[in-house]
Short mmCIF file of C-alpha atoms in Angstrom, two decimals:
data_model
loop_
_atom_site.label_atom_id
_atom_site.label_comp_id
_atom_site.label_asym_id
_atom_site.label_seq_id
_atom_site.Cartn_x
_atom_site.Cartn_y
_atom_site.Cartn_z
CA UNK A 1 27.30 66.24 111.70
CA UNK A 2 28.93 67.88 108.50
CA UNK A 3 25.56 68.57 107.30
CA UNK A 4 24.15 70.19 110.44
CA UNK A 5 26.95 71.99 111.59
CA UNK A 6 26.67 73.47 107.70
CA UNK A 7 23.02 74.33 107.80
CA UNK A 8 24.30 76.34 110.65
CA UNK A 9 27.46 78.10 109.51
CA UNK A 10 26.91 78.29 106.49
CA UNK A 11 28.64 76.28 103.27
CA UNK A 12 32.16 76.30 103.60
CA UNK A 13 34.55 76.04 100.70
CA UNK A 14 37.52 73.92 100.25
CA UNK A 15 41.15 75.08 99.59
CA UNK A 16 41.83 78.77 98.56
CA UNK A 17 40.66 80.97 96.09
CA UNK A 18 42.11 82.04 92.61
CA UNK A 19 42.69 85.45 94.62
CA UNK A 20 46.55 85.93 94.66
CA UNK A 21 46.06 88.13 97.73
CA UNK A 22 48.34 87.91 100.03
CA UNK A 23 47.54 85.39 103.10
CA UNK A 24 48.16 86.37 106.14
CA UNK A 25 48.23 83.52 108.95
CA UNK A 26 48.54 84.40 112.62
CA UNK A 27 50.99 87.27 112.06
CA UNK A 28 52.78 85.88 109.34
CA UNK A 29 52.35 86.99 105.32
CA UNK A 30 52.39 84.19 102.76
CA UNK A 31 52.55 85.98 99.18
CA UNK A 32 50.44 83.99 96.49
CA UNK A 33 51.31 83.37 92.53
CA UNK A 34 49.40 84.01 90.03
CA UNK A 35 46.67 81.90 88.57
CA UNK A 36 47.46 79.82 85.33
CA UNK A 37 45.43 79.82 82.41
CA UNK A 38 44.25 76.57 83.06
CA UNK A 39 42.68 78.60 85.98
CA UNK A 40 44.49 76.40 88.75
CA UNK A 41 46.50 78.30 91.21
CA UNK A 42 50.84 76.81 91.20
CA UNK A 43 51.98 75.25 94.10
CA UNK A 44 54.21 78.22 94.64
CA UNK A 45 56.80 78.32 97.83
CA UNK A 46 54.19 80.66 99.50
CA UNK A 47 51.12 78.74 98.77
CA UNK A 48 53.07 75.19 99.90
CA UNK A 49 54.59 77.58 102.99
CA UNK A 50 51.20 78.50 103.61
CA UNK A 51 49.62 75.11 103.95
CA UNK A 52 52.76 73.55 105.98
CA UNK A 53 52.15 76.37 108.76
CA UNK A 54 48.12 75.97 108.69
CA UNK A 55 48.60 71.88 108.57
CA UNK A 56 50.75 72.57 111.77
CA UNK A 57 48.31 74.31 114.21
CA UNK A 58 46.94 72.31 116.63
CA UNK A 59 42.95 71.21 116.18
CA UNK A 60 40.95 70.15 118.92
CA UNK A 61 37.51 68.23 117.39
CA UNK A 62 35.00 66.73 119.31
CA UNK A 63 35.82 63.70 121.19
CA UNK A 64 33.65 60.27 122.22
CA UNK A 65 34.47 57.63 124.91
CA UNK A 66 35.78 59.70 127.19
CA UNK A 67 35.72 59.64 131.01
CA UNK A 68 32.05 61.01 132.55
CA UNK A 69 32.96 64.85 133.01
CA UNK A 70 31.99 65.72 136.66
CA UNK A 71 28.75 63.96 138.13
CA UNK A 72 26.87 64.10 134.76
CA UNK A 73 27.01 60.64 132.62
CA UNK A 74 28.18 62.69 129.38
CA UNK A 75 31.38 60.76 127.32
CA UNK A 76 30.78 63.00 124.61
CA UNK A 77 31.10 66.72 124.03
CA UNK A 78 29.06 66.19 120.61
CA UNK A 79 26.69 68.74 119.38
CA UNK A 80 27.59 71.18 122.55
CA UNK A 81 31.39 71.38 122.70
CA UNK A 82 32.70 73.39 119.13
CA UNK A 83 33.14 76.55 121.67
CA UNK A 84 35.52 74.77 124.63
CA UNK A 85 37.33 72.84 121.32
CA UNK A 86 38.01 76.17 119.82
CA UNK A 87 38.91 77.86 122.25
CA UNK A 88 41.65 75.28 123.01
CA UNK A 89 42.58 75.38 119.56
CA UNK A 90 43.82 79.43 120.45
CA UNK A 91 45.17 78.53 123.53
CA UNK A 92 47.54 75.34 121.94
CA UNK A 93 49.01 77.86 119.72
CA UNK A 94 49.84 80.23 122.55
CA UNK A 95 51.56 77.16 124.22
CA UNK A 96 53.49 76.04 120.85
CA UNK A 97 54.78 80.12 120.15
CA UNK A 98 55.74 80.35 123.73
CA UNK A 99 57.33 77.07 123.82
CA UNK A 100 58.63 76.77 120.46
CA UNK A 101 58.46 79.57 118.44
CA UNK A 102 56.07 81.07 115.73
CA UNK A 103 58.36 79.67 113.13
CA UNK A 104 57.68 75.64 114.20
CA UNK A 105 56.08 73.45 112.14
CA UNK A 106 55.40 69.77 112.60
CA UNK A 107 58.02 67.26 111.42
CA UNK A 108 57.33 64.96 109.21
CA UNK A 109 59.09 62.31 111.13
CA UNK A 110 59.39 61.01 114.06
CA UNK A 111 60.72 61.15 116.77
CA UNK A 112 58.83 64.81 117.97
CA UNK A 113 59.51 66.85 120.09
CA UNK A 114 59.01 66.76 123.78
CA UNK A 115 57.65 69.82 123.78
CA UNK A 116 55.20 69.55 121.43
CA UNK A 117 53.60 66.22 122.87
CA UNK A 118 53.00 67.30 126.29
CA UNK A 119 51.44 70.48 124.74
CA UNK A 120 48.89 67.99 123.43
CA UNK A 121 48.66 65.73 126.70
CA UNK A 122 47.76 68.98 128.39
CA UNK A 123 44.62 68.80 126.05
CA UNK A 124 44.18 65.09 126.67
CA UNK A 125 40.10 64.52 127.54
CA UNK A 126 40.41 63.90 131.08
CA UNK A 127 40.48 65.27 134.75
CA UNK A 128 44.49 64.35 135.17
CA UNK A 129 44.96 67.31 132.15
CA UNK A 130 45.21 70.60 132.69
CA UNK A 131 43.12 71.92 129.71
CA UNK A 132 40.69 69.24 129.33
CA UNK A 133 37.23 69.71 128.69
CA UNK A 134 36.60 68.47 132.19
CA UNK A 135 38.55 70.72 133.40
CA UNK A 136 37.15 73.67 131.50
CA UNK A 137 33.70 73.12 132.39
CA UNK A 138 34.40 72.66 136.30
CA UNK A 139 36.21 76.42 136.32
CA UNK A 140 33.76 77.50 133.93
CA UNK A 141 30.64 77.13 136.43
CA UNK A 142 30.45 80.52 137.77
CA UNK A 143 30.05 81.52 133.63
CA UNK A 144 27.20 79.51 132.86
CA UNK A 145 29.40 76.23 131.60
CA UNK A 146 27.97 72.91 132.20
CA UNK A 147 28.45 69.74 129.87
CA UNK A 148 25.93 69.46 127.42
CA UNK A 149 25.18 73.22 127.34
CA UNK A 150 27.02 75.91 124.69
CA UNK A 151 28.44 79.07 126.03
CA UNK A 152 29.71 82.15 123.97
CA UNK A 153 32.70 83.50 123.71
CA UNK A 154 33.20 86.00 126.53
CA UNK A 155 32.23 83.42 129.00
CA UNK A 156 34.49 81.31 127.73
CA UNK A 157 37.18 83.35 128.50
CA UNK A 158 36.52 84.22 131.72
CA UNK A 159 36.80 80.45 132.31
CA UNK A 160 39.90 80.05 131.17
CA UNK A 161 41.05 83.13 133.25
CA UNK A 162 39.48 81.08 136.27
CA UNK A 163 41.13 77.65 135.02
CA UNK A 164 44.50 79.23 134.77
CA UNK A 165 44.15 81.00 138.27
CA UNK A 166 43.30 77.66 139.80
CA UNK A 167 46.18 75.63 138.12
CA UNK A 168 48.84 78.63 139.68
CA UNK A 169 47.15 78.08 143.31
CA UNK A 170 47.83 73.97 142.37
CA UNK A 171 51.39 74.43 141.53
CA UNK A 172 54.89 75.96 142.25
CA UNK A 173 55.91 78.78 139.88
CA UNK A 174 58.48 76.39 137.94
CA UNK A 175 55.46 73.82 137.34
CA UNK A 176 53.22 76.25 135.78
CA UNK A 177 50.93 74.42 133.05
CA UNK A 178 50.28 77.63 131.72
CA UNK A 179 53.20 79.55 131.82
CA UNK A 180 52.05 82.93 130.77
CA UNK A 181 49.79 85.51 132.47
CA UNK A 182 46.22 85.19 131.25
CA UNK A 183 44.23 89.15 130.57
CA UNK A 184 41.01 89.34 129.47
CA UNK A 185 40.48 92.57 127.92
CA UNK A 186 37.36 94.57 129.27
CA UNK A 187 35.57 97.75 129.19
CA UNK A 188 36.29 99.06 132.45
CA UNK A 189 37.83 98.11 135.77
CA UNK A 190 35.15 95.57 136.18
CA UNK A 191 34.90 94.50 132.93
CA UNK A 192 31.17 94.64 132.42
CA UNK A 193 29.65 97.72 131.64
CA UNK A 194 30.27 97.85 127.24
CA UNK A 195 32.15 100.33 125.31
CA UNK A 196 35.25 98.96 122.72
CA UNK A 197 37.71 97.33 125.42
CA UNK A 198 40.29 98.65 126.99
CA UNK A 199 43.94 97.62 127.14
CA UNK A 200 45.59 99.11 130.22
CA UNK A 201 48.67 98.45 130.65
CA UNK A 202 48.60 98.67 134.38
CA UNK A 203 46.39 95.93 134.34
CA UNK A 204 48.36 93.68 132.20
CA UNK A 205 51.45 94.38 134.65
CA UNK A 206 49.30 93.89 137.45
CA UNK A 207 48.58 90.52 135.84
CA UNK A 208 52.35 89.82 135.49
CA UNK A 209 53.33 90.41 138.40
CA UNK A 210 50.85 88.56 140.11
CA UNK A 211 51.26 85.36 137.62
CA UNK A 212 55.04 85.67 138.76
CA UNK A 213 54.21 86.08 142.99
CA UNK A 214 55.73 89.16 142.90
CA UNK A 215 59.18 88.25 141.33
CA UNK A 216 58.63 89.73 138.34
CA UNK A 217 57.56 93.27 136.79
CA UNK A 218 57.03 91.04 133.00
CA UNK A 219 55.97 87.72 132.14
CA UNK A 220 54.66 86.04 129.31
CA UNK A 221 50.95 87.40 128.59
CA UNK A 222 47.45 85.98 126.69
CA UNK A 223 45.41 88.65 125.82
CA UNK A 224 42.00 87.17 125.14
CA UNK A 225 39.55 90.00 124.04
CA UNK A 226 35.56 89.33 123.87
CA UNK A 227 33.16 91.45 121.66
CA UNK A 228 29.97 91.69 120.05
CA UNK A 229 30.48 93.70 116.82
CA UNK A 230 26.55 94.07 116.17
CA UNK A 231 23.50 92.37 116.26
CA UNK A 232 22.69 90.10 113.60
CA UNK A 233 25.93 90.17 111.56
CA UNK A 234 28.88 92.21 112.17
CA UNK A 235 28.96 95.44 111.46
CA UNK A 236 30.75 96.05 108.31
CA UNK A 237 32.69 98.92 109.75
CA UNK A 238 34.66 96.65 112.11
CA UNK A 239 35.57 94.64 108.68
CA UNK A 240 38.91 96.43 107.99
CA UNK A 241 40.07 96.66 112.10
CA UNK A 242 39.59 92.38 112.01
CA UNK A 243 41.58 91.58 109.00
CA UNK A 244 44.35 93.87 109.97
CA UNK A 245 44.31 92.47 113.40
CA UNK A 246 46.01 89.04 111.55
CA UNK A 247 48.90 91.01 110.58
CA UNK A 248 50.31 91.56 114.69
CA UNK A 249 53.02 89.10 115.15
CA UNK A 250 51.17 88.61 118.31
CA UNK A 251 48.31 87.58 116.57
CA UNK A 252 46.73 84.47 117.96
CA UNK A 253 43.54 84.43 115.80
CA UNK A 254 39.81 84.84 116.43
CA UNK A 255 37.00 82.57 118.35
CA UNK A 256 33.78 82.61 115.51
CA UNK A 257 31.13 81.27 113.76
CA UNK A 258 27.75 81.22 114.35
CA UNK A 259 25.42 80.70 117.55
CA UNK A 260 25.91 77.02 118.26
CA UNK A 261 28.88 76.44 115.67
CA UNK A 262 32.04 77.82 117.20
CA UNK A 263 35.35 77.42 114.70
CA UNK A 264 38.88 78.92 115.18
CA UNK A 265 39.87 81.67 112.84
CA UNK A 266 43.30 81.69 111.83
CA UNK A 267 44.12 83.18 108.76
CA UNK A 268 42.63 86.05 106.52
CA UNK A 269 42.24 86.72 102.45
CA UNK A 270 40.88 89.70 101.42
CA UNK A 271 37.27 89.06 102.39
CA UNK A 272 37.76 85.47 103.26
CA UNK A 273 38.87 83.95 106.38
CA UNK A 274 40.59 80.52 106.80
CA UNK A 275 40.08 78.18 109.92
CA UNK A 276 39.93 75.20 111.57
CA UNK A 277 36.96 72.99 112.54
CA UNK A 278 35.89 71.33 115.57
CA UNK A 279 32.88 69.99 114.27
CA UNK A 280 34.49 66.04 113.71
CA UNK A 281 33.95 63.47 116.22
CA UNK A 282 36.96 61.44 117.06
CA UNK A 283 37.78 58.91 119.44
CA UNK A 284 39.17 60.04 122.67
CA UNK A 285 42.88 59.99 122.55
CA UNK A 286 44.87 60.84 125.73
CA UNK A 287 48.72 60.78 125.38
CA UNK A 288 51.43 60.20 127.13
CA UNK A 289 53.70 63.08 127.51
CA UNK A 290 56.59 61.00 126.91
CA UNK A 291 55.89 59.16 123.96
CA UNK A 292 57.82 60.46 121.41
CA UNK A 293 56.68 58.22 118.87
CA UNK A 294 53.01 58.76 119.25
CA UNK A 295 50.01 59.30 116.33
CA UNK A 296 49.01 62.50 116.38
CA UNK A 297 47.21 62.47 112.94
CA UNK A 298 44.26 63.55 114.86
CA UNK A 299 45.36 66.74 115.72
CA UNK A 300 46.16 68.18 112.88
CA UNK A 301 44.22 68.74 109.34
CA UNK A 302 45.26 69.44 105.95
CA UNK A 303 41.97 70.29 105.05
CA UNK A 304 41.97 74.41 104.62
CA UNK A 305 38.22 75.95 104.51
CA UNK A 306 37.30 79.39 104.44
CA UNK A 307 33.74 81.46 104.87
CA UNK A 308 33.37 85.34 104.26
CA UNK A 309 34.53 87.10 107.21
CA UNK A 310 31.05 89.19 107.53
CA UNK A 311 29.32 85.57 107.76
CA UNK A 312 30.13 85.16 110.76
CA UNK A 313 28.57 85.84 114.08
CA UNK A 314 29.22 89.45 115.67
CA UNK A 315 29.96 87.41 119.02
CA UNK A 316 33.68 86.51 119.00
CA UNK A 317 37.11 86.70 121.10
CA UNK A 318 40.27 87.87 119.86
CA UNK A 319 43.34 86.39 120.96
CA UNK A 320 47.14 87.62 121.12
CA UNK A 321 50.32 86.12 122.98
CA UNK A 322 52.77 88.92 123.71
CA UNK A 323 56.57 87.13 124.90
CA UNK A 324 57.61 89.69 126.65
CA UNK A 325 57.59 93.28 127.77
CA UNK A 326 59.17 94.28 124.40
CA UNK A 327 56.89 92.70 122.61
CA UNK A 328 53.89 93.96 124.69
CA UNK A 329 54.77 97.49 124.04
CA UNK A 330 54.87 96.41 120.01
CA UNK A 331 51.55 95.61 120.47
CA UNK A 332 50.00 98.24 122.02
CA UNK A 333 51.33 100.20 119.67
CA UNK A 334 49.85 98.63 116.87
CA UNK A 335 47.04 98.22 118.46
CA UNK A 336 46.73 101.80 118.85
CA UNK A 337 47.51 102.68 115.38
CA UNK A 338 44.75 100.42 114.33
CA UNK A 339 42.23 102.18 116.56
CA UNK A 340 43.72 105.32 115.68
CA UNK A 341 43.02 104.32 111.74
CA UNK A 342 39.14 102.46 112.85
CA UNK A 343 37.43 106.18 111.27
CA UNK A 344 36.14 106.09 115.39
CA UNK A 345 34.98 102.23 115.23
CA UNK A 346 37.60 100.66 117.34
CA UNK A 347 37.71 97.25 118.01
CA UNK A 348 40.01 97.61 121.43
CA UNK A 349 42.09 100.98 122.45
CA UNK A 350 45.25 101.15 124.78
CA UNK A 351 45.30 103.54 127.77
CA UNK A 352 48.55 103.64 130.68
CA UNK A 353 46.26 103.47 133.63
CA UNK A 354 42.17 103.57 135.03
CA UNK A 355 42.36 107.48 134.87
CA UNK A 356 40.67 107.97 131.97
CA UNK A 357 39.48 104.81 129.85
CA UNK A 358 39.83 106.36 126.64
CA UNK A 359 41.59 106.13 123.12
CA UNK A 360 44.77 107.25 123.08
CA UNK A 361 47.23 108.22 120.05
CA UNK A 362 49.49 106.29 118.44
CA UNK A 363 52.96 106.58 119.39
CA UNK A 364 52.17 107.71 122.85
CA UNK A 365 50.87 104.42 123.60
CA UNK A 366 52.56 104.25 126.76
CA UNK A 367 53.07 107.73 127.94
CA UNK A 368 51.95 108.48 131.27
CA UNK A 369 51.75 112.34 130.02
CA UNK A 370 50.23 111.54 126.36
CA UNK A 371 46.84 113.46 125.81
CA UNK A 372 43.45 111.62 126.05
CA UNK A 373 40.68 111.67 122.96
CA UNK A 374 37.22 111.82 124.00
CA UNK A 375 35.84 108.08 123.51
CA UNK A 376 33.05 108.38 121.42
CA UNK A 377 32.10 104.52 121.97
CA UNK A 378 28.28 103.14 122.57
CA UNK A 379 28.48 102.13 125.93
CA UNK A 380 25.54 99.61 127.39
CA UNK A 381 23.58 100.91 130.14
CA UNK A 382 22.98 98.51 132.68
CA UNK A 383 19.29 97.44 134.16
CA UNK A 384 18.54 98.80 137.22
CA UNK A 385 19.98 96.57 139.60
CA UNK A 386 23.17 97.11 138.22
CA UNK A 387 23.40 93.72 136.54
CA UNK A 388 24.15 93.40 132.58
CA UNK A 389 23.17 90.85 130.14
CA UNK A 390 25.89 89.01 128.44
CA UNK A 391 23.99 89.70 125.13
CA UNK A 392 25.02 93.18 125.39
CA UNK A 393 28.64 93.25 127.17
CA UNK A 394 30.89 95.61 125.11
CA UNK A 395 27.93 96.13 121.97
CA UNK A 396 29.88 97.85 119.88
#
């Protein structure tokens, strides 16, 4: 599977670098020493700091000897499943911020924490857990998922939306599995007709206040944004906008890799980019949310592998968790500076509200009054009965 998945991808290379670039993993900076003259890079207190965090993110792998998923006889998710596994992979990490901080890393003893172990139940590969694959694939219908088949990343964000809408129906507001408002970031009010993607920030309320039933103007947000950044390879234009986007404390990494070999981004090196890799089939392990004790080797890896970021596929999702309203607004600020800074290639732009969908400047991120840039975006024109292509949502 190794060999396949790197015939697809591409070879990927073990460890870091001699670079002594700084590292920058999921909104946090790791500073690196400098290489010895034997040519080996010291175990400095960044470089060990940086492998504790990345050892701590969660990895979701394929799994075998699971339950059938739906009607279908399929136990596996094998050869079709690196884009539902990654994409859990972003959402995990939104759990463990929101539940216990960017700063937690995995013990190295036991007992764990409860937390922690019923954020990896929730993953378990079955139709009792709220993120399982099963699960995934039955909200993921109406987006072309089906087991067996690979989707791409802006489908598989709409599923989630759809999988997180029907777990709020299922339960009471305290019992939320998902306890964070889930945005994904579109073009325009109905999300389908291209242009860079716009965060409005009456949508994301909207979204809050609805995740809440009405109780609340704020809530704990995932902002999961989908784009194509070219055709064959991403444009190298968008290069700068994607590194920087690993420096927003809200960062929550990137969905990539090439057509049929999904991986999750986390982490960023100059040119390189670090991640984490689905593509290892494991037995199915579903535990118990209150075994404190249990082995949870399996997700987790020490192994750190990087590819050049312009290697991989112009097809990707951005993700970012934003705590609160506070830190929403420190985000869209950023955000805007980075478009602002994109020399008129943005990946995303901010706007207040769905009167004008364009760029606006930084530091008037959120002002009603603040004066609107002409967006000089490619936007895709639709075929003639009005439908669009997934290919060519938001071509940038």
């Amino acid at each position: 599977m190794r060999r396949i998945h790197e015939r697809v991808l591409g070879p990927s290379k073990i460890g870091i670098s001699s670079s002594t670039s700084d590292i920058w993993l999921l909104g946090v900076c790791y500073k690196i020493s400098q290489v010895s003259s034997s040519g080996d890079v010291d175990a400095s207190d960044g470089l060990a700091a940086f492998k504790r965090d990345f050892s701590s993110r969660i990895l979701m792998t394929y799994r075998k000897g699971f339950d059938a998923i739906g009607d279908t006889k399929i136990r596996s998710d094998l050869g079709w499943g690196c884009m539902l596994r990654s994409s859990q992979m972003l959402v995990a990490q939104a759990l463990l911020f929101h539940q216990l901080g960017r700063s937690w890393r995995k013990p190295f003893q036991k007992p764990f924490e409860q937390a922690y172990i019923e954020i990896l139940h929730q993953f378990g590969d079955s139709e009792a857990t709220a993120f399982s694959i099963h699960n995934l694939v039955e909200a993921g219908k109406l987006y072309g998922l089906a087991a067996g088949s690979w989707v791409g990343p802006y489908a598989m964000c709409r599923s989630w939306e759809s999988l997180a809408r029907s777990k709020r129906e299922e339960n009471g507001l305290e019992d939320q599995s998902l306890p964070m408002a889930v945005y994904v970031v579109s073009g325009d009010e109905d999300g389908e007709r291209g242009g860079a993607p716009v965060v409005c920030v009456e949508d994301a309320s909207r979204h809050c206040f609805e995740f809440s039933r009405c109780r609340a103007d704020w809530t704990p947000i995932l902002l999961l944004v989908p784009l194509v950044l070219g055709l064959d390879k991403v444009n190298s234009r968008y290069i700068p906008s994607l590194q920087a986007t690993f420096t927003f404390p809200q960062c929550l990494g990137i969905l990539g890799g090439k057509p049929g070999a999904s991986t999750y981004i986390v982490g960023v090196q100059e040119e390189n980019v670090f991640y984490l890799d689905p593509h290892d089939v494991q037995p199915v392990v579903n535990l118990s949310q209150d075994n404190l004790e249990a082995d949870t080797s399996s997700y987790h890896c020490d192994i750190i592998r990087h590819i050049p970021l312009d290697s991989i596929d112009p097809s990707l999702a951005i993700g970012f968790f934003c705590r609160d309203k506070d830190d929403f607004d420190n985000f869209c600020l950023r955000a805007s500076k980075l478009a602002d800074e994109s020399n008129g290639a943005p990946l995303f732009t901010v706007a207040q509200n769905h009167s004008s969908f364009k760029p606006i400047s930084h530091g008037n991120a959120l002002d009603d009054t603040s004066e609107v840039r002409e967006d000089d975006s490619l936007g895709v024109v639709p075929d003639m009965d009005g439908s669009i292509h997934e290919d060519d949502w938001q071509l940038l």
